[in-house]
Amino acid sequence: MTSPVDARTDAAAVTEAFALLIAGELVAFARLADDAANAPELRARITLSRMAAADLEPMAGLEEHVLGLGVDAPVLEEQTWQFRELLAEIDARTVPRDWWERLVRTYIGYGVFADLEREVVTGLSGAAGELGRSALADGSLTDVTVAMLRPAIEADPQLGARLALWGRRVVGEALGVASRLLHSRPVLARLVGIPVGTPGAADALAAVLGRLTSEHARRMKRLDLTA
Amino acid sequence: MTSPVDARTDAAAVTEAFALLIAGELVAFARLADDAANAPELRARITLSRMAAADLEPMAGLEEHVLGLGVDAPVLEEQTWQFRELLAEIDARTVPRDWWERLVRTYIGYGVFADLEREVVTGLSGAAGELGRSALADGSLTDVTVAMLRPAIEADPQLGARLALWGRRVVGEALGVASRLLHSRPVLARLVGIPVGTPGAADALAAVLGRLTSEHARRMKRLDLTA
């Protein structure tokens, strides 16, 4: 027999999940805006600025949903702030040396975090699950960065080799963040299906990280790079 | 008798005016996104991120209008890029030492450039004039920054004195940019009513800068600071 769902626990889970999504949007906004500011030409600058702006669109709906559950705004804000700091670690730890490394960082960081968030949202049911899925639905950034990166990589094998190495460093940091997040947040860990506090927890966490790694490898393949 | 309006010249004027507006949006987006990334707490970060995103909204309409006049996209892009570099000079020349100086820079820089753009748009007639005016209509950033700055200034007279000094430096740079812009771009200068190439040009330019200065003084007054 499974334990009965407690409405308060449920609100806590939705709050934590949506705080993660809002934090993800803020971090993606800041990273893309910074990329835009460093873009070598106008078209890339406009495209990335707009992508950054689009990232904020689901935020108001997520916030509203959490507050509608009776959660106090400062509770949501405190959690969002903490997640934001954790997610932003990848940017502090991987400083790109040029435009291409910058784009690869954005491509990988965005991809891994979006996959992680999708895993978290899978654990939500009902209206919250639907809202979470729709907030994560826009994958156009991936296509945009691939379209910018592929021609450069095809034209210069040395660049490709360097970016493959760089990609390994970036994904290492991203998976590190994901792992720290699931270790320190039992509520999120349970949402992705980890039986926290049981002997199966370590294997289940490894399985999640394994899925994130496979998705990453698939993304690198789109750039013709080995993960 | 006034000289007849040449349709080509007219398209050139609209292109230059709208390139300035688009550049202004890009610069405001980058500055606000950077402010957001430096915000000391979540609410300010979200508010400024959203203001940044909102700044991009009129861009597509402006671009579409110019291309609809038969202007080639690279022509508009080249002009936009040049204006962007000129407008961004204020950011490179005024590096804020803290959050308050940062907000004051945004408040003043945004205000002066929006006033300048309004002067430029006044010179456009018909659909272009209407579109330009609607692109400049959102003044909510001013209210937001005033609401953030006023309580801090009221609580700390020393901060007020420092920010008044800082404001003079920032507006000096902003007026310098405006002046360089009108000096180097006869098409824009004519749109703001300067009779370029006649003996009255210098006085007319001084009058424009005088209006920008008065508007700036009015804005500083809202913060209880002397311009």
mmCIF file of N, CA and C in Angstrom, chain A residues 45-148:
data_model
loop_
_atom_site.group_PDB
_atom_site.id
_atom_site.type_symbol
_atom_site.label_atom_id
_atom_site.label_comp_id
_atom_site.label_asym_id
_atom_site.label_seq_id
_atom_site.Cartn_x
_atom_site.Cartn_y
_atom_site.Cartn_z
ATOM 1 N N ARG A 45 22.856 38.692 -32.176
ATOM 2 C CA ARG A 45 22.514 39.455 -30.980
ATOM 3 C C ARG A 45 21.000 39.561 -30.807
ATOM 4 N N ILE A 46 20.310 39.875 -31.895
ATOM 5 C CA ILE A 46 18.846 40.001 -31.822
ATOM 6 C C ILE A 46 18.212 38.650 -31.494
ATOM 7 N N THR A 47 18.656 37.601 -32.194
ATOM 8 C CA THR A 47 18.079 36.270 -31.973
ATOM 9 C C THR A 47 18.237 35.846 -30.515
ATOM 10 N N LEU A 48 19.438 35.993 -29.971
ATOM 11 C CA LEU A 48 19.675 35.528 -28.598
ATOM 12 C C LEU A 48 18.959 36.418 -27.578
ATOM 13 N N SER A 49 18.871 37.717 -27.859
ATOM 14 C CA SER A 49 18.122 38.598 -26.964
ATOM 15 C C SER A 49 16.662 38.166 -26.905
ATOM 16 N N ARG A 50 16.113 37.856 -28.072
ATOM 17 C CA ARG A 50 14.700 37.435 -28.119
ATOM 18 C C ARG A 50 14.483 36.097 -27.432
ATOM 19 N N MET A 51 15.434 35.169 -27.621
ATOM 20 C CA MET A 51 15.337 33.866 -26.954
ATOM 21 C C MET A 51 15.359 34.077 -25.438
ATOM 22 N N ALA A 52 16.216 34.987 -24.998
ATOM 23 C CA ALA A 52 16.294 35.288 -23.561
ATOM 24 C C ALA A 52 14.943 35.790 -23.073
ATOM 25 N N ALA A 53 14.370 36.721 -23.814
ATOM 26 C CA ALA A 53 13.079 37.292 -23.419
ATOM 27 C C ALA A 53 12.000 36.212 -23.376
ATOM 28 N N ALA A 54 12.006 35.322 -24.380
ATOM 29 C CA ALA A 54 10.984 34.276 -24.448
ATOM 30 C C ALA A 54 11.072 33.336 -23.250
ATOM 31 N N ASP A 55 12.279 33.166 -22.725
ATOM 32 C CA ASP A 55 12.470 32.279 -21.582
ATOM 33 C C ASP A 55 11.675 32.712 -20.358
ATOM 34 N N LEU A 56 11.373 33.987 -20.263
ATOM 35 C CA LEU A 56 10.681 34.484 -19.076
ATOM 36 C C LEU A 56 9.171 34.303 -19.155
ATOM 37 N N GLU A 57 8.672 33.987 -20.355
ATOM 38 C CA GLU A 57 7.222 33.980 -20.535
ATOM 39 C C GLU A 57 6.444 33.068 -19.579
ATOM 40 N N PRO A 58 6.903 31.822 -19.349
ATOM 41 C CA PRO A 58 6.086 30.953 -18.477
ATOM 42 C C PRO A 58 6.144 31.351 -16.994
ATOM 43 N N MET A 59 7.072 32.245 -16.631
ATOM 44 C CA MET A 59 7.330 32.512 -15.212
ATOM 45 C C MET A 59 6.084 32.950 -14.426
ATOM 46 N N ALA A 60 5.352 33.908 -14.972
ATOM 47 C CA ALA A 60 4.202 34.448 -14.240
ATOM 48 C C ALA A 60 3.175 33.353 -13.935
ATOM 49 N N GLY A 61 2.939 32.464 -14.900
ATOM 50 C CA GLY A 61 1.965 31.388 -14.708
ATOM 51 C C GLY A 61 2.392 30.417 -13.608
ATOM 52 N N LEU A 62 3.676 30.115 -13.566
ATOM 53 C CA LEU A 62 4.194 29.188 -12.551
ATOM 54 C C LEU A 62 4.037 29.802 -11.152
ATOM 55 N N GLU A 63 4.421 31.063 -11.055
ATOM 56 C CA GLU A 63 4.339 31.799 -9.796
ATOM 57 C C GLU A 63 2.893 31.837 -9.293
ATOM 58 N N GLU A 64 2.005 32.197 -10.210
ATOM 59 C CA GLU A 64 0.583 32.308 -9.875
ATOM 60 C C GLU A 64 0.038 30.979 -9.359
ATOM 61 N N HIS A 65 0.433 29.903 -10.013
ATOM 62 C CA HIS A 65 -0.051 28.581 -9.605
ATOM 63 C C HIS A 65 0.393 28.270 -8.172
ATOM 64 N N VAL A 66 1.648 28.525 -7.867
ATOM 65 C CA VAL A 66 2.156 28.231 -6.523
ATOM 66 C C VAL A 66 1.443 29.084 -5.481
ATOM 67 N N LEU A 67 1.297 30.375 -5.752
ATOM 68 C CA LEU A 67 0.624 31.255 -4.783
ATOM 69 C C LEU A 67 -0.834 30.835 -4.621
ATOM 70 N N GLY A 68 -1.436 30.314 -5.693
ATOM 71 C CA GLY A 68 -2.818 29.819 -5.631
ATOM 72 C C GLY A 68 -2.968 28.611 -4.720
ATOM 73 N N LEU A 69 -1.873 27.922 -4.426
ATOM 74 C CA LEU A 69 -1.924 26.781 -3.506
ATOM 75 C C LEU A 69 -1.864 27.253 -2.053
ATOM 76 N N GLY A 70 -1.779 28.571 -1.847
ATOM 77 C CA GLY A 70 -1.718 29.101 -0.490
ATOM 78 C C GLY A 70 -0.299 29.238 0.053
ATOM 79 N N VAL A 71 0.679 29.061 -0.838
ATOM 80 C CA VAL A 71 2.082 29.207 -0.418
ATOM 81 C C VAL A 71 2.411 30.706 -0.327
ATOM 82 N N ASP A 72 3.146 31.096 0.710
ATOM 83 C CA ASP A 72 3.532 32.500 0.843
ATOM 84 C C ASP A 72 4.599 32.866 -0.181
ATOM 85 N N ALA A 73 4.474 34.067 -0.750
ATOM 86 C CA ALA A 73 5.439 34.513 -1.760
ATOM 87 C C ALA A 73 6.890 34.422 -1.274
ATOM 88 N N PRO A 74 7.207 34.835 -0.032
ATOM 89 C CA PRO A 74 8.615 34.755 0.395
ATOM 90 C C PRO A 74 9.167 33.324 0.418
ATOM 91 N N VAL A 75 8.315 32.337 0.655
ATOM 92 C CA VAL A 75 8.768 30.939 0.649
ATOM 93 C C VAL A 75 9.219 30.557 -0.764
ATOM 94 N N LEU A 76 8.370 30.872 -1.733
ATOM 95 C CA LEU A 76 8.718 30.583 -3.130
ATOM 96 C C LEU A 76 9.975 31.343 -3.539
ATOM 97 N N GLU A 77 10.064 32.606 -3.127
ATOM 98 C CA GLU A 77 11.204 33.441 -3.517
ATOM 99 C C GLU A 77 12.517 32.914 -2.927
ATOM 100 N N GLU A 78 12.460 32.509 -1.679
ATOM 101 C CA GLU A 78 13.666 32.003 -1.027
ATOM 102 C C GLU A 78 14.171 30.747 -1.747
ATOM 103 N N GLN A 79 13.254 29.856 -2.065
ATOM 104 C CA GLN A 79 13.659 28.630 -2.767
ATOM 105 C C GLN A 79 14.187 28.940 -4.157
ATOM 106 N N THR A 80 13.495 29.842 -4.855
ATOM 107 C CA THR A 80 13.935 30.213 -6.202
ATOM 108 C C THR A 80 15.354 30.780 -6.155
ATOM 109 N N TRP A 81 15.607 31.645 -5.187
ATOM 110 C CA TRP A 81 16.925 32.277 -5.056
ATOM 111 C C TRP A 81 18.013 31.229 -4.825
ATOM 112 N N GLN A 82 17.708 30.255 -3.954
ATOM 113 C CA GLN A 82 18.685 29.194 -3.679
ATOM 114 C C GLN A 82 18.972 28.359 -4.928
ATOM 115 N N PHE A 83 17.922 27.990 -5.654
ATOM 116 C CA PHE A 83 18.117 27.202 -6.871
ATOM 117 C C PHE A 83 18.883 28.007 -7.915
ATOM 118 N N ARG A 84 18.553 29.293 -7.994
ATOM 119 C CA ARG A 84 19.239 30.148 -8.967
ATOM 120 C C ARG A 84 20.744 30.143 -8.709
ATOM 121 N N GLU A 85 21.114 30.262 -7.441
ATOM 122 C CA GLU A 85 22.544 30.270 -7.115
ATOM 123 C C GLU A 85 23.204 28.957 -7.493
ATOM 124 N N LEU A 86 22.502 27.865 -7.234
ATOM 125 C CA LEU A 86 23.062 26.552 -7.553
ATOM 126 C C LEU A 86 23.210 26.380 -9.074
ATOM 127 N N LEU A 87 22.158 26.714 -9.815
ATOM 128 C CA LEU A 87 22.195 26.537 -11.275
ATOM 129 C C LEU A 87 23.237 27.443 -11.929
ATOM 130 N N ALA A 88 23.466 28.613 -11.318
ATOM 131 C CA ALA A 88 24.413 29.571 -11.923
ATOM 132 C C ALA A 88 25.866 29.154 -11.717
ATOM 133 N N GLU A 89 26.085 28.140 -10.867
ATOM 134 C CA GLU A 89 27.467 27.709 -10.610
ATOM 135 C C GLU A 89 28.177 27.306 -11.892
ATOM 136 N N ILE A 90 27.434 26.702 -12.802
ATOM 137 C CA ILE A 90 28.051 26.262 -14.050
ATOM 138 C C ILE A 90 28.693 27.437 -14.798
ATOM 139 N N ASP A 91 28.043 28.618 -14.746
ATOM 140 C CA ASP A 91 28.588 29.779 -15.461
ATOM 141 C C ASP A 91 29.863 30.290 -14.812
ATOM 142 N N ALA A 92 29.887 30.268 -13.462
ATOM 143 C CA ALA A 92 31.083 30.749 -12.761
ATOM 144 C C ALA A 92 32.255 29.801 -12.998
ATOM 145 N N ARG A 93 31.957 28.501 -13.148
ATOM 146 C CA ARG A 93 33.036 27.513 -13.239
ATOM 147 C C ARG A 93 33.525 27.265 -14.648
ATOM 148 N N THR A 94 32.782 27.688 -15.651
ATOM 149 C CA THR A 94 33.215 27.459 -17.037
ATOM 150 C C THR A 94 33.210 28.804 -17.760
ATOM 151 N N VAL A 95 34.374 29.435 -17.806
ATOM 152 C CA VAL A 95 34.468 30.744 -18.464
ATOM 153 C C VAL A 95 34.941 30.524 -19.902
ATOM 154 N N PRO A 96 34.075 30.817 -20.882
ATOM 155 C CA PRO A 96 34.429 30.541 -22.284
ATOM 156 C C PRO A 96 35.532 31.464 -22.779
ATOM 157 N N ARG A 97 36.403 30.918 -23.647
ATOM 158 C CA ARG A 97 37.498 31.731 -24.186
ATOM 159 C C ARG A 97 37.104 32.434 -25.480
ATOM 160 N N ASP A 98 36.036 31.963 -26.124
ATOM 161 C CA ASP A 98 35.589 32.660 -27.339
ATOM 162 C C ASP A 98 34.094 32.424 -27.547
ATOM 163 N N TRP A 99 33.596 32.964 -28.615
ATOM 164 C CA TRP A 99 32.170 32.905 -28.941
ATOM 165 C C TRP A 99 31.672 31.469 -29.066
ATOM 166 N N TRP A 100 32.504 30.606 -29.678
ATOM 167 C CA TRP A 100 32.070 29.222 -29.911
ATOM 168 C C TRP A 100 31.972 28.450 -28.589
ATOM 169 N N GLU A 101 32.958 28.626 -27.722
ATOM 170 C CA GLU A 101 32.874 27.964 -26.420
ATOM 171 C C GLU A 101 31.664 28.483 -25.645
ATOM 172 N N ARG A 102 31.399 29.758 -25.805
ATOM 173 C CA ARG A 102 30.231 30.351 -25.143
ATOM 174 C C ARG A 102 28.932 29.694 -25.615
ATOM 175 N N LEU A 103 28.800 29.549 -26.943
ATOM 176 C CA LEU A 103 27.582 28.932 -27.488
ATOM 177 C C LEU A 103 27.459 27.473 -27.048
ATOM 178 N N VAL A 104 28.589 26.772 -27.023
ATOM 179 C CA VAL A 104 28.561 25.366 -26.601
ATOM 180 C C VAL A 104 28.127 25.278 -25.135
ATOM 181 N N ARG A 105 28.632 26.165 -24.304
ATOM 182 C CA ARG A 105 28.234 26.170 -22.897
ATOM 183 C C ARG A 105 26.722 26.372 -22.758
ATOM 184 N N THR A 106 26.206 27.341 -23.512
ATOM 185 C CA THR A 106 24.768 27.610 -23.445
ATOM 186 C C THR A 106 23.969 26.399 -23.922
ATOM 187 N N TYR A 107 24.412 25.825 -25.030
ATOM 188 C CA TYR A 107 23.736 24.656 -25.623
ATOM 189 C C TYR A 107 23.692 23.498 -24.626
ATOM 190 N N ILE A 108 24.825 23.195 -24.009
ATOM 191 C CA ILE A 108 24.902 22.058 -23.090
ATOM 192 C C ILE A 108 24.193 22.360 -21.765
ATOM 193 N N GLY A 109 24.484 23.524 -21.197
ATOM 194 C CA GLY A 109 23.885 23.864 -19.904
ATOM 195 C C GLY A 109 22.370 23.895 -19.996
ATOM 196 N N TYR A 110 21.877 24.544 -21.034
ATOM 197 C CA TYR A 110 20.443 24.637 -21.237
ATOM 198 C C TYR A 110 19.844 23.247 -21.408
ATOM 199 N N GLY A 111 20.506 22.426 -22.204
ATOM 200 C CA GLY A 111 20.000 21.083 -22.486
ATOM 201 C C GLY A 111 19.919 20.225 -21.239
ATOM 202 N N VAL A 112 21.004 20.171 -20.474
ATOM 203 C CA VAL A 112 21.028 19.311 -19.284
ATOM 204 C C VAL A 112 19.986 19.777 -18.267
ATOM 205 N N PHE A 113 19.914 21.085 -18.029
ATOM 206 C CA PHE A 113 18.959 21.568 -17.041
ATOM 207 C C PHE A 113 17.519 21.363 -17.497
ATOM 208 N N ALA A 114 17.271 21.567 -18.782
ATOM 209 C CA ALA A 114 15.906 21.335 -19.284
ATOM 210 C C ALA A 114 15.532 19.864 -19.115
ATOM 211 N N ASP A 115 16.474 18.958 -19.381
ATOM 212 C CA ASP A 115 16.200 17.525 -19.196
ATOM 213 C C ASP A 115 15.914 17.217 -17.728
ATOM 214 N N LEU A 116 16.723 17.792 -16.854
ATOM 215 C CA LEU A 116 16.517 17.576 -15.424
ATOM 216 C C LEU A 116 15.140 18.098 -14.992
ATOM 217 N N GLU A 117 14.796 19.273 -15.470
ATOM 218 C CA GLU A 117 13.503 19.859 -15.120
ATOM 219 C C GLU A 117 12.350 19.008 -15.660
ATOM 220 N N ARG A 118 12.536 18.451 -16.844
ATOM 221 C CA ARG A 118 11.515 17.572 -17.402
ATOM 222 C C ARG A 118 11.326 16.339 -16.511
ATOM 223 N N GLU A 119 12.433 15.807 -16.001
ATOM 224 C CA GLU A 119 12.340 14.648 -15.085
ATOM 225 C C GLU A 119 11.547 15.034 -13.833
ATOM 226 N N VAL A 120 11.832 16.227 -13.303
ATOM 227 C CA VAL A 120 11.146 16.692 -12.098
ATOM 228 C C VAL A 120 9.647 16.846 -12.358
ATOM 229 N N VAL A 121 9.318 17.448 -13.492
ATOM 230 C CA VAL A 121 7.909 17.710 -13.821
ATOM 231 C C VAL A 121 7.135 16.410 -14.021
ATOM 232 N N THR A 122 7.821 15.363 -14.494
ATOM 233 C CA THR A 122 7.184 14.059 -14.669
ATOM 234 C C THR A 122 6.569 13.571 -13.360
ATOM 235 N N GLY A 123 7.167 13.990 -12.240
ATOM 236 C CA GLY A 123 6.657 13.568 -10.940
ATOM 237 C C GLY A 123 5.428 14.334 -10.469
ATOM 238 N N LEU A 124 5.050 15.386 -11.205
ATOM 239 C CA LEU A 124 3.861 16.170 -10.810
ATOM 240 C C LEU A 124 2.640 15.666 -11.561
ATOM 241 N N SER A 125 1.501 15.676 -10.901
ATOM 242 C CA SER A 125 0.285 15.227 -11.574
ATOM 243 C C SER A 125 -0.666 16.406 -11.764
ATOM 244 N N GLY A 126 -1.741 16.176 -12.482
ATOM 245 C CA GLY A 126 -2.815 17.158 -12.632
ATOM 246 C C GLY A 126 -2.396 18.453 -13.293
ATOM 247 N N ALA A 127 -3.015 19.555 -12.836
ATOM 248 C CA ALA A 127 -2.795 20.864 -13.445
ATOM 249 C C ALA A 127 -1.331 21.285 -13.342
ATOM 250 N N ALA A 128 -0.707 20.976 -12.195
ATOM 251 C CA ALA A 128 0.696 21.367 -12.008
ATOM 252 C C ALA A 128 1.578 20.666 -13.044
ATOM 253 N N GLY A 129 1.315 19.372 -13.266
ATOM 254 C CA GLY A 129 2.094 18.624 -14.246
ATOM 255 C C GLY A 129 1.951 19.224 -15.640
ATOM 256 N N GLU A 130 0.712 19.545 -15.992
ATOM 257 C CA GLU A 130 0.462 20.127 -17.316
ATOM 258 C C GLU A 130 1.150 21.467 -17.486
ATOM 259 N N LEU A 131 1.018 22.315 -16.454
ATOM 260 C CA LEU A 131 1.637 23.640 -16.510
ATOM 261 C C LEU A 131 3.155 23.515 -16.618
ATOM 262 N N GLY A 132 3.710 22.613 -15.832
ATOM 263 C CA GLY A 132 5.161 22.406 -15.869
ATOM 264 C C GLY A 132 5.617 21.953 -17.241
ATOM 265 N N ARG A 133 4.875 20.992 -17.820
ATOM 266 C CA ARG A 133 5.265 20.503 -19.147
ATOM 267 C C ARG A 133 5.188 21.617 -20.186
ATOM 268 N N SER A 134 4.131 22.435 -20.118
ATOM 269 C CA SER A 134 4.005 23.491 -21.126
ATOM 270 C C SER A 134 5.100 24.551 -20.941
ATOM 271 N N ALA A 135 5.526 24.760 -19.696
ATOM 272 C CA ALA A 135 6.601 25.743 -19.461
ATOM 273 C C ALA A 135 7.918 25.281 -20.081
ATOM 274 N N LEU A 136 8.070 23.971 -20.218
ATOM 275 C CA LEU A 136 9.336 23.417 -20.733
ATOM 276 C C LEU A 136 9.268 23.072 -22.215
ATOM 277 N N ALA A 137 8.140 23.403 -22.845
ATOM 278 C CA ALA A 137 7.897 22.886 -24.193
ATOM 279 C C ALA A 137 8.776 23.516 -25.272
ATOM 280 N N ASP A 138 9.234 24.759 -25.088
ATOM 281 C CA ASP A 138 9.939 25.454 -26.162
ATOM 282 C C ASP A 138 11.397 25.004 -26.263
ATOM 283 N N GLY A 139 11.690 24.232 -27.296
ATOM 284 C CA GLY A 139 13.063 23.755 -27.460
ATOM 285 C C GLY A 139 13.796 24.489 -28.569
ATOM 286 N N SER A 140 13.309 25.667 -28.971
ATOM 287 C CA SER A 140 13.882 26.306 -30.164
ATOM 288 C C SER A 140 15.317 26.784 -29.954
ATOM 289 N N LEU A 141 15.709 27.025 -28.701
ATOM 290 C CA LEU A 141 17.094 27.465 -28.468
ATOM 291 C C LEU A 141 18.088 26.433 -28.981
ATOM 292 N N THR A 142 17.755 25.161 -28.760
ATOM 293 C CA THR A 142 18.632 24.078 -29.210
ATOM 294 C C THR A 142 18.865 24.169 -30.714
ATOM 295 N N ASP A 143 17.781 24.339 -31.477
ATOM 296 C CA ASP A 143 17.924 24.432 -32.934
ATOM 297 C C ASP A 143 18.733 25.658 -33.336
ATOM 298 N N VAL A 144 18.484 26.761 -32.645
ATOM 299 C CA VAL A 144 19.195 27.995 -32.988
ATOM 300 C C VAL A 144 20.698 27.848 -32.752
ATOM 301 N N THR A 145 21.082 27.283 -31.614
ATOM 302 C CA THR A 145 22.515 27.164 -31.345
ATOM 303 C C THR A 145 23.160 26.144 -32.284
ATOM 304 N N VAL A 146 22.440 25.060 -32.586
ATOM 305 C CA VAL A 146 22.991 24.085 -33.544
ATOM 306 C C VAL A 146 23.222 24.762 -34.895
ATOM 307 N N ALA A 147 22.251 25.566 -35.342
ATOM 308 C CA ALA A 147 22.387 26.237 -36.645
ATOM 309 C C ALA A 147 23.570 27.196 -36.652
ATOM 310 N N MET A 148 23.897 27.786 -35.487
ATOM 311 C CA MET A 148 25.044 28.694 -35.428
ATOM 312 C C MET A 148 26.364 27.919 -35.359
#
